[in-house]
Coordinates of C-alpha atoms in Angstrom, one line a residue:
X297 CA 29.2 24.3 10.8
X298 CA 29.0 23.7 14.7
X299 CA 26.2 23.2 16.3
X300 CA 25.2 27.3 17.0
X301 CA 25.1 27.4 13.3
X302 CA 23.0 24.3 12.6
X303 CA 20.8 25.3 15.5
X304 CA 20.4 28.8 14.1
X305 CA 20.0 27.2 10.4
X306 CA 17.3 24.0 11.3
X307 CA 15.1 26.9 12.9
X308 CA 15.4 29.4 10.2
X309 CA 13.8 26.6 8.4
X310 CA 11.4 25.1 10.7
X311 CA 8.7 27.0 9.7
X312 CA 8.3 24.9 6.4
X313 CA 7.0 22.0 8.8
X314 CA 4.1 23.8 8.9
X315 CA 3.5 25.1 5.9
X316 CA 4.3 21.8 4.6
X317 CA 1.5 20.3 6.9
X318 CA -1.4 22.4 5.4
X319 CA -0.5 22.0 2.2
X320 CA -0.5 18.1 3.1
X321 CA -4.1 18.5 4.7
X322 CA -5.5 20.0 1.7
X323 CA -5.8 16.3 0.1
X324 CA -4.4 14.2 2.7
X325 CA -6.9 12.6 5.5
X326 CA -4.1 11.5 7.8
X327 CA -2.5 14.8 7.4
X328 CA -5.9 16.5 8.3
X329 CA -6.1 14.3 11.7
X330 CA -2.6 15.2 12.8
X331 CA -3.2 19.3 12.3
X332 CA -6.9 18.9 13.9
X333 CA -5.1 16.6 17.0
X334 CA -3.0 19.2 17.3
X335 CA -5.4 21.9 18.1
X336 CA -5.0 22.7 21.8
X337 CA -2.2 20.4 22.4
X338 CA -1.6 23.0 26.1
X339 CA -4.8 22.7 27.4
X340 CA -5.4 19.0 26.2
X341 CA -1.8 18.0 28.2
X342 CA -2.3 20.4 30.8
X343 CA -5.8 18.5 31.9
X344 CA -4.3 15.2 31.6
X345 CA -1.5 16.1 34.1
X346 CA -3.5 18.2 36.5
X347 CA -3.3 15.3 39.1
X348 CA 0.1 13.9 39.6
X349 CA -0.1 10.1 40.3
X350 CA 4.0 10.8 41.6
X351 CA 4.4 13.6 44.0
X352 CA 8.3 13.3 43.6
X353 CA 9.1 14.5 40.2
X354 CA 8.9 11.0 38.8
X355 CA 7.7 11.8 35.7
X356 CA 9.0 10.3 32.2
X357 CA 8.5 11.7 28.8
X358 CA 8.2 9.1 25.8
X359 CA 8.2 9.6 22.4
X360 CA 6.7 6.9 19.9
X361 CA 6.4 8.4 16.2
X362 CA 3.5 5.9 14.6
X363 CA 2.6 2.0 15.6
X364 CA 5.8 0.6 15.2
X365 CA 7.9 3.1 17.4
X366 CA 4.8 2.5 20.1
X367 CA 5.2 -1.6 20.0
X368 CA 8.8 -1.2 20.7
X369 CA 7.9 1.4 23.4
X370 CA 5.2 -0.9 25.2
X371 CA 7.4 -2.9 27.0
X372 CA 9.3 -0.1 28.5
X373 CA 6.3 2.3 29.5
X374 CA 4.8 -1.2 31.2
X375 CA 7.7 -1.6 33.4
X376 CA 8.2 2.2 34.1
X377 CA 4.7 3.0 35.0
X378 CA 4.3 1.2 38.6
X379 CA 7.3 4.0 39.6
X380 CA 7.2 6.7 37.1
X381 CA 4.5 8.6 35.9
X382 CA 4.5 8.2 32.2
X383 CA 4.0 10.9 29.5
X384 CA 3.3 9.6 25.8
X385 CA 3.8 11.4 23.0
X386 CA 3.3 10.5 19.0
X387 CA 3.3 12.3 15.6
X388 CA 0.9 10.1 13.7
X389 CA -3.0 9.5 14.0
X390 CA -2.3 6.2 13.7
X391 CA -1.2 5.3 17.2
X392 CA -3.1 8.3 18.7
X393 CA -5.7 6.1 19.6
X394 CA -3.7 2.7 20.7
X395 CA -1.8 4.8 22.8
X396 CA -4.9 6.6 24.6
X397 CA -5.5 3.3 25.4
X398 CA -2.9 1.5 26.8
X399 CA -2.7 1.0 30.4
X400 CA 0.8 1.9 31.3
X401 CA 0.6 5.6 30.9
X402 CA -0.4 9.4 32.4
X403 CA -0.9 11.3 29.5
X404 CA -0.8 11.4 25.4
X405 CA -0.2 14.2 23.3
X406 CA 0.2 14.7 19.5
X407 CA 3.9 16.2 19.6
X408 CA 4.1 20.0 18.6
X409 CA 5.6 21.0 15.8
X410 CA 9.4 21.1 16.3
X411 CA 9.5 24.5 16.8
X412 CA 11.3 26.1 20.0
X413 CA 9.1 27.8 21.4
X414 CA 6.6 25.1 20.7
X415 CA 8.8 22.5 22.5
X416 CA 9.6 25.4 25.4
X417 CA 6.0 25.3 26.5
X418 CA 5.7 21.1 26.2
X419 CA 8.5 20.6 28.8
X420 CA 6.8 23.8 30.6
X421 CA 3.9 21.6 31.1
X422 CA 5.2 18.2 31.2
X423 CA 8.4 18.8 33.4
X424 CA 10.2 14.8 32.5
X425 CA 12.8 14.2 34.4
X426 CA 14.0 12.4 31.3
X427 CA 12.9 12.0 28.0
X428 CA 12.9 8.5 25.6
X429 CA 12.9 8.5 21.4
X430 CA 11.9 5.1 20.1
X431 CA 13.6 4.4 17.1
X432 CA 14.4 7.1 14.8
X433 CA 12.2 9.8 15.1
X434 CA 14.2 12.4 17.0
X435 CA 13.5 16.0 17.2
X436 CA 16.3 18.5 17.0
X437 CA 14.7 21.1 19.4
X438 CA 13.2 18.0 21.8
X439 CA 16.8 16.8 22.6
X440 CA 18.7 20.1 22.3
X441 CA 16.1 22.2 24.4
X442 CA 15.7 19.0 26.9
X443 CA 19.5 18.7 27.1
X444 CA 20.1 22.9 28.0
X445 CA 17.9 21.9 30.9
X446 CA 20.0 19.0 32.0
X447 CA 16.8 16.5 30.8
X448 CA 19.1 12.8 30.2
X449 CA 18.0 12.0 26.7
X450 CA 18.3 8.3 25.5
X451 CA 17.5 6.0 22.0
X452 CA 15.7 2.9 22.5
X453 CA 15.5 0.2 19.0
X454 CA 17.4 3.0 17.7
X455 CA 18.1 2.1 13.8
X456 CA 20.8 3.4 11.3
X457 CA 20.4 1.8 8.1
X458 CA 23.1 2.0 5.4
X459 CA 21.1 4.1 2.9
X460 CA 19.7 6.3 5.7
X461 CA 19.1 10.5 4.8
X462 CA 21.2 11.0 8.1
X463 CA 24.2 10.1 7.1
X464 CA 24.1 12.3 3.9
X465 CA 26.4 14.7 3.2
X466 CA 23.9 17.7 4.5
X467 CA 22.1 16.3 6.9
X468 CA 25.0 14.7 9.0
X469 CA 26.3 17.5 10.5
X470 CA 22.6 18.3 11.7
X471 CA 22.1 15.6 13.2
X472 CA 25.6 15.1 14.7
X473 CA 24.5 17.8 16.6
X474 CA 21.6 16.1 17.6
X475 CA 22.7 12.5 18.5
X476 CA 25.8 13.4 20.6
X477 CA 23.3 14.9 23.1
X478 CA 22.1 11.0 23.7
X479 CA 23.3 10.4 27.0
X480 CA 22.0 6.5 25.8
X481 CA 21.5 5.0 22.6
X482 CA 20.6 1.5 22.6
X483 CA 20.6 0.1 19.1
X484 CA 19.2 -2.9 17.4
X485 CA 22.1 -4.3 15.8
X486 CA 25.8 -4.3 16.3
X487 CA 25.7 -2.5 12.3
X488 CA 23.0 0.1 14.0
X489 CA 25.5 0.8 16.6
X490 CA 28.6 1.3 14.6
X491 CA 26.6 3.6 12.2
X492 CA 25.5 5.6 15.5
X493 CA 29.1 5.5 16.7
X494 CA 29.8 7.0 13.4
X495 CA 27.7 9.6 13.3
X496 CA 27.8 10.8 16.8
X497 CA 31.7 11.4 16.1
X498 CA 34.3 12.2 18.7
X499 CA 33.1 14.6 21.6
X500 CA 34.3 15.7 24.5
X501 CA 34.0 13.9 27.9
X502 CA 33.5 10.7 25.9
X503 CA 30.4 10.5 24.5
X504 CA 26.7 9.2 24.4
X505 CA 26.9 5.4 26.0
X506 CA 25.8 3.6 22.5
X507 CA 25.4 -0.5 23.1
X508 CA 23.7 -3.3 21.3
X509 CA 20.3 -4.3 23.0
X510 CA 17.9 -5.3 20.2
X511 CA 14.9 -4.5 18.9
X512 CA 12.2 -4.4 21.9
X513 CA 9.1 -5.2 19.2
X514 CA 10.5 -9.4 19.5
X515 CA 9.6 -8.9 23.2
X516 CA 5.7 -7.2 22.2
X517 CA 4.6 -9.4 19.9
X518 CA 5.2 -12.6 21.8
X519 CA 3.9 -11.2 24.4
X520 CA 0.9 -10.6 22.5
X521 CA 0.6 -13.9 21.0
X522 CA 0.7 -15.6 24.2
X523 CA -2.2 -13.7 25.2
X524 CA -3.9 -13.9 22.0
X525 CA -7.7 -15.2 22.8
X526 CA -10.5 -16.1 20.6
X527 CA -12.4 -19.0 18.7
X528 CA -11.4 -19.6 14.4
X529 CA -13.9 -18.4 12.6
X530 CA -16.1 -20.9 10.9
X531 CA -13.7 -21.3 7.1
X532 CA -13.2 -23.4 4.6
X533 CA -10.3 -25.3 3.2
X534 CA -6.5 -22.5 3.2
X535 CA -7.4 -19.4 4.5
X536 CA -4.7 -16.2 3.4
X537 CA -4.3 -13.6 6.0
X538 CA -3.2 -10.6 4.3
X539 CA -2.5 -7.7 6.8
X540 CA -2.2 -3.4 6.4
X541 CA -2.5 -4.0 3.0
X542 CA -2.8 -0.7 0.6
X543 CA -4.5 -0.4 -2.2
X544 CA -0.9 -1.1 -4.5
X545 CA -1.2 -4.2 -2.2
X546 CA -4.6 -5.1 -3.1
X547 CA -4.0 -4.4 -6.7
X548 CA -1.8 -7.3 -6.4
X549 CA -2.6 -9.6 -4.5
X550 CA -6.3 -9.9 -5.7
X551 CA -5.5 -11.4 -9.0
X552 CA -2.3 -13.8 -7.7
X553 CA -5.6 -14.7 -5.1
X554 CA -7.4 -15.5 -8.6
X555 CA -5.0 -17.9 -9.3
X556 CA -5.0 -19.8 -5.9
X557 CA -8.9 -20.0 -6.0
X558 CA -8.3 -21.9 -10.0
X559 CA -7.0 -25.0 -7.8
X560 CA -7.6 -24.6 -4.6
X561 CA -11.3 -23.4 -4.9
X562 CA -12.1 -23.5 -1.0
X563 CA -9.6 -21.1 -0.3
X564 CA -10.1 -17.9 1.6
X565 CA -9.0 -14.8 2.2
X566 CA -8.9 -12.3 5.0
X567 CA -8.0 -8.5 3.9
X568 CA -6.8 -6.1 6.7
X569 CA -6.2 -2.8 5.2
X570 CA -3.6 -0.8 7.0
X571 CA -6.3 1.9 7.5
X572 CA -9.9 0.5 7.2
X573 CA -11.6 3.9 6.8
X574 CA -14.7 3.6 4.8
X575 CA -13.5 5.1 1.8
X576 CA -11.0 2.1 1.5
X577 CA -13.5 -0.5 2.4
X578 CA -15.4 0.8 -0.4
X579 CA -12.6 0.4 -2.5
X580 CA -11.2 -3.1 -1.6
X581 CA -15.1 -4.0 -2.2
X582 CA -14.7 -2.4 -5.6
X583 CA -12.1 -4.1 -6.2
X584 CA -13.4 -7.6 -5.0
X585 CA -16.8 -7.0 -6.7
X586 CA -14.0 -6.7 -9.9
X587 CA -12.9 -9.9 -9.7
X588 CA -15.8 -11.6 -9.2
X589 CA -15.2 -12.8 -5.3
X590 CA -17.6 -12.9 -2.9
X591 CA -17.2 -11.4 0.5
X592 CA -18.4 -9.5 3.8
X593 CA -17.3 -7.6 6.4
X594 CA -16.0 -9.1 9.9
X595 CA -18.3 -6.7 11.5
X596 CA -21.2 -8.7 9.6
X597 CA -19.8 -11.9 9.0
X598 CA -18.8 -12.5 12.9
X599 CA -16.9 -16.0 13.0
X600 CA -19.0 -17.0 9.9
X601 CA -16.4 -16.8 7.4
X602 CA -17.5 -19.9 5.5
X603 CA -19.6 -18.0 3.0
X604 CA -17.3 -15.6 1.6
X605 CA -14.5 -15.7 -0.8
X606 CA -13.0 -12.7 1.2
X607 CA -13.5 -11.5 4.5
X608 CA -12.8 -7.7 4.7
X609 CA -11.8 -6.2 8.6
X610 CA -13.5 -3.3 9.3
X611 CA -12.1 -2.6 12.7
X612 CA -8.4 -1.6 14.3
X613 CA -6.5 -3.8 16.2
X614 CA -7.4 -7.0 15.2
X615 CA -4.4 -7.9 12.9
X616 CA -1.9 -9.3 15.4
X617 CA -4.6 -12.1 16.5
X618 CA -5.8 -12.7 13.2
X619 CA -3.0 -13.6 11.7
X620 CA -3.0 -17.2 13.9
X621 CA -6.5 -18.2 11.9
X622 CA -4.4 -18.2 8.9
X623 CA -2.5 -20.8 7.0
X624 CA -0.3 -18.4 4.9
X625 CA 0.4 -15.2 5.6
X626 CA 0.9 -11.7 3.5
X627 CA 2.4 -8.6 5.0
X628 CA 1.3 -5.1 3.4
X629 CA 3.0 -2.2 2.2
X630 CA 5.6 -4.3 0.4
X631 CA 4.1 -3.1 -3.1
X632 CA 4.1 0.9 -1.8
X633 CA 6.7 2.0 0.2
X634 CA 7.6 -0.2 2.9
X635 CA 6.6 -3.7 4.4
X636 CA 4.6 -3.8 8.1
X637 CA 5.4 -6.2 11.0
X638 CA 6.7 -9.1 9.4
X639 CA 6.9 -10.5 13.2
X640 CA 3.3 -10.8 13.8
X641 CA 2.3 -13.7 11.7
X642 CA 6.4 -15.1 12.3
X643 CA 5.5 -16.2 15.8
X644 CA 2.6 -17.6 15.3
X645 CA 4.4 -20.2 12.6
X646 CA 2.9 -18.9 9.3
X647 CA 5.4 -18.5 6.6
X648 CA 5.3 -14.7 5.7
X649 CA 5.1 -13.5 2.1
X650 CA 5.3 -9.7 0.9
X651 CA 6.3 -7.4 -1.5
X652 CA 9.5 -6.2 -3.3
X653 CA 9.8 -3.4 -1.0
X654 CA 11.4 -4.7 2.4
X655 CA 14.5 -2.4 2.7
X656 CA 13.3 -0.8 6.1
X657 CA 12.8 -4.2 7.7
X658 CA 15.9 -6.2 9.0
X659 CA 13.6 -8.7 10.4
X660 CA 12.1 -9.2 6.9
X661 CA 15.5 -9.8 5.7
X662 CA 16.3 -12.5 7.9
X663 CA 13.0 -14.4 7.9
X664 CA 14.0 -14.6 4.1
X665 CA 18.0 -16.1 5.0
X666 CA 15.8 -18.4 7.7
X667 CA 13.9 -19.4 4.9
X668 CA 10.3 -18.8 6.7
X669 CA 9.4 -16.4 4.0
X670 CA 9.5 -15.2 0.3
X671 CA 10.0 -11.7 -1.4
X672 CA 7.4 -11.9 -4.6
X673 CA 8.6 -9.1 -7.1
X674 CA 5.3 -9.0 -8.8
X675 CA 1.4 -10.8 -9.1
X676 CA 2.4 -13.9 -10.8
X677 CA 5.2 -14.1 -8.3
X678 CA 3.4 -13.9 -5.4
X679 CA 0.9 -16.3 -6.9
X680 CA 3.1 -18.4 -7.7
X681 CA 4.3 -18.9 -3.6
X682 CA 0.9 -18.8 -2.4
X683 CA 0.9 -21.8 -5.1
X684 CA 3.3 -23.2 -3.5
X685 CA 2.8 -23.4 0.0
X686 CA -0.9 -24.4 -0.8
X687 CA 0.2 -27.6 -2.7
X688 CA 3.2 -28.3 -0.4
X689 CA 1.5 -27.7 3.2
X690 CA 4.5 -29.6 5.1
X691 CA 7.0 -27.5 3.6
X692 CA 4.4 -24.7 4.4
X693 CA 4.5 -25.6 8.3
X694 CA 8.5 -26.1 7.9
X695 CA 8.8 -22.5 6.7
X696 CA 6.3 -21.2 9.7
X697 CA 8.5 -23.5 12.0
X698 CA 11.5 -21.5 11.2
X699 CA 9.8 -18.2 11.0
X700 CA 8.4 -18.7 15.1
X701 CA 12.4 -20.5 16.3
X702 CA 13.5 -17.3 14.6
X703 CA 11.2 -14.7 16.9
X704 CA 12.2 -17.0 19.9
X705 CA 15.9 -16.6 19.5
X706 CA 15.4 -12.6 19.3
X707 CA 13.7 -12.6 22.8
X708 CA 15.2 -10.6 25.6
X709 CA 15.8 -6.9 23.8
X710 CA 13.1 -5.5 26.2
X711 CA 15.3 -6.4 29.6
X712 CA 18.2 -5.3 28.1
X713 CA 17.3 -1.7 27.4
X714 CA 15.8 -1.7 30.9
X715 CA 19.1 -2.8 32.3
X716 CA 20.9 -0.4 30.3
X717 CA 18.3 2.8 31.2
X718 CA 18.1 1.6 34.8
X719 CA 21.4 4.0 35.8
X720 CA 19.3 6.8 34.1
X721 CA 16.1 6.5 35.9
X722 CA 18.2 5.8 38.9
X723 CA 19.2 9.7 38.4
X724 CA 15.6 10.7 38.0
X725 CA 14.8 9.3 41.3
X726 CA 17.9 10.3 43.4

């Protein structure tokens, strides 16, 4: 097929997006939030840009799917925003908020669903003078509708792993279409690149410019740790930091916890579910009640951990300076579907521990060759390394050691992709 046909195909079935969102609604909080946030998406954007701070058609449009595509976008919407106004947009709930937040930016907007006439109206309104995809999460109408306007498109922390649906048999020749209208694709690894290359195929007049510039989320987080503030909490003895953690997480980690507590009775933990609504307090509380721990809420307990077996975080966006109070870390989602930052607790100099499940994260596989952190298959596993690291603390602090030296050699994506967009926004303001 050439790309008519899979333009005409992908929105004979675009409708299903929606459909498929409702049906996801009817039991699905998250799913709920997105359709409700998505209510008025033309007024909402429309307010937020009715004064320009740019009166030159400096105007940049940014696309950051959940938390993880918005980390690795931070660093480039901070050095954009002094001399382009800045246009954020996101598909999950989950970074709604973080990104209404954050200083560097002009506006922030649920994306429409990838329908055309849906994403006819957003650059009605928003007008970018180019348009940025973190990661993966690239639109085929965004990028073919932006690029029959003459829009530059680029990738930043673009990813193409091995096993990845786009490169099936199917879906490559959709997204073929898509991806050799990337003027830019910067990619994480040299393997990310090659895969893109790959993809993209041969086209005419050479190409989207695809280069290795790294993953821009090294950058974020020490940035963040640097300006991490904040007493330790009054504890006891080790203290586990255990972050977006589900309930599969919980249900095993609790009991390898169990086992750490037999010998090391002082220890402590500090539970961060991934999203600490109160139906999953309840639950984690359920849960702890279960076993037998004691524990509290931050939002009661304060700095006053001392009296709890388990300290429960009630709040969003505490994780990245929490992990530092620990001794050992665990990183969530390893047990459902896919491990979180691994590189929030690694620069601190905590070793890392998580779950079986670790395919999406590169950086989770090398922490692992480095040697700063284990991959527990199951409960007594994972026991058995929290085990350990608790009886061994100096081999503890050797693996943390090697964790933060390997953070600090992957510093310096962030200016990289700037140099490499720099020709682009050079366009936008000729």
């Amino acid at each position: 097929m050439n790309g008519a046909a899979w333009r005409w195909a992908y929105n004979a079935a675009a409708p299903l997006m929606g459909i498929g969102m409702r049906l996801a609604a009817g039991f699905n909080e998250k799913a709920r939030e997105a359709l409700k946030g998505r209510k008025g998406w033309k007024k909402s954007l429309a307010e937020q840009l009715k004064t320009r701070r740019m009166t030159d058609g400096r105007r940049v449009w940014i696309h950051a799917a959940s938390v993880g595509e918005f980390e690795q976008a931070k660093p480039l919407l901070e050095t954009l925003y002094p001399q382009y106004e800045c246009v954020v947009s996101c598909f999950s709930p989950s970074v709604y908020g973080m990104a209404s937040r954050f200083h560097s930016q002009d506006a922030v907007v649920y994306l429409p669903l990838d329908y055309r006439r849906n994403i006819r109206a957003f650059l009605d309104i928003v007008q970018p003078a180019a348009a940025v995809f973190s990661k993966f999460d690239v639109w085929p109408n965004c990028v073919w509708e932006a690029s029959r306007r003459g829009i530059p498109c680029a990738l930043i922390a673009g990813t193409l792993h091995e096993g990845s649906k786009r490169l099936r048999p199917l879906a490559r020749g959709l997204f073929r279409s898509v991806y050799k209208e990337l003027r830019l694709q910067c990619a994480v690894t040299e393997e990310d690149a090659e895969r893109l290359r790959k993809l993209c195929g041969k086209t005419s007049g050479g190409g989207p410019r695809i280069l290795v510039a790294g993953d821009t989320r090294y950058d974020q987080v020490f940035a963040r740790s640097e300006s991490a503030e904040g007493d330790p909490p009054d504890r006891r003895g080790l203290t586990v930091v255990a972050g977006s953690v589900y309930a599969e997480d919980e249900n095993v980690l609790l009991p390898a916890f169990a086992r750490l507590k037999e010998r090391h009775p002082d220890s402590g933990l500090c539970a961060v579910p991934h999203e600490p609504t109160e139906s999953n307090l309840r639950a984690l509380e359920r849960r702890l009640k279960a076993h037998g721990f004691s524990f509290g809420r931050l939002s009661a307990l304060g700095s006053h951990w001392r009296g709890a077996d388990v300290v429960a975080v009630d709040s969003v966006g505490l994780l990245a300076g929490l992990y530092r109070f620990g001794d050992i870390a665990f990183v969530g989602g390893s047990y459902r579907a896919r491990v979180h930052n691994v590189m929030e607790p690694a620069v601190f100099g905590k070793p890392v521990l998580f779950g079986p499940k670790m395919d999406n994260s590169p950086e989770a596989a090398a922490l692992l060759k480095a040697g700063a952190a284990v991959k527990a298959a199951d409960e007594n596993a994972l026991a058995d390394a929290l085990l350990h690291y608790a009886d061994h603390p100096s081999l503890a602090a050797k693996a943390g050691r090697k964790g933060r030296e390997f953070i600090l050699a992957n510093l310096g994506a962030a200016d990289r992709t700037i140099a490499a967009l720099r020709p682009l926004m050079e366009k936008v303001s000729s």
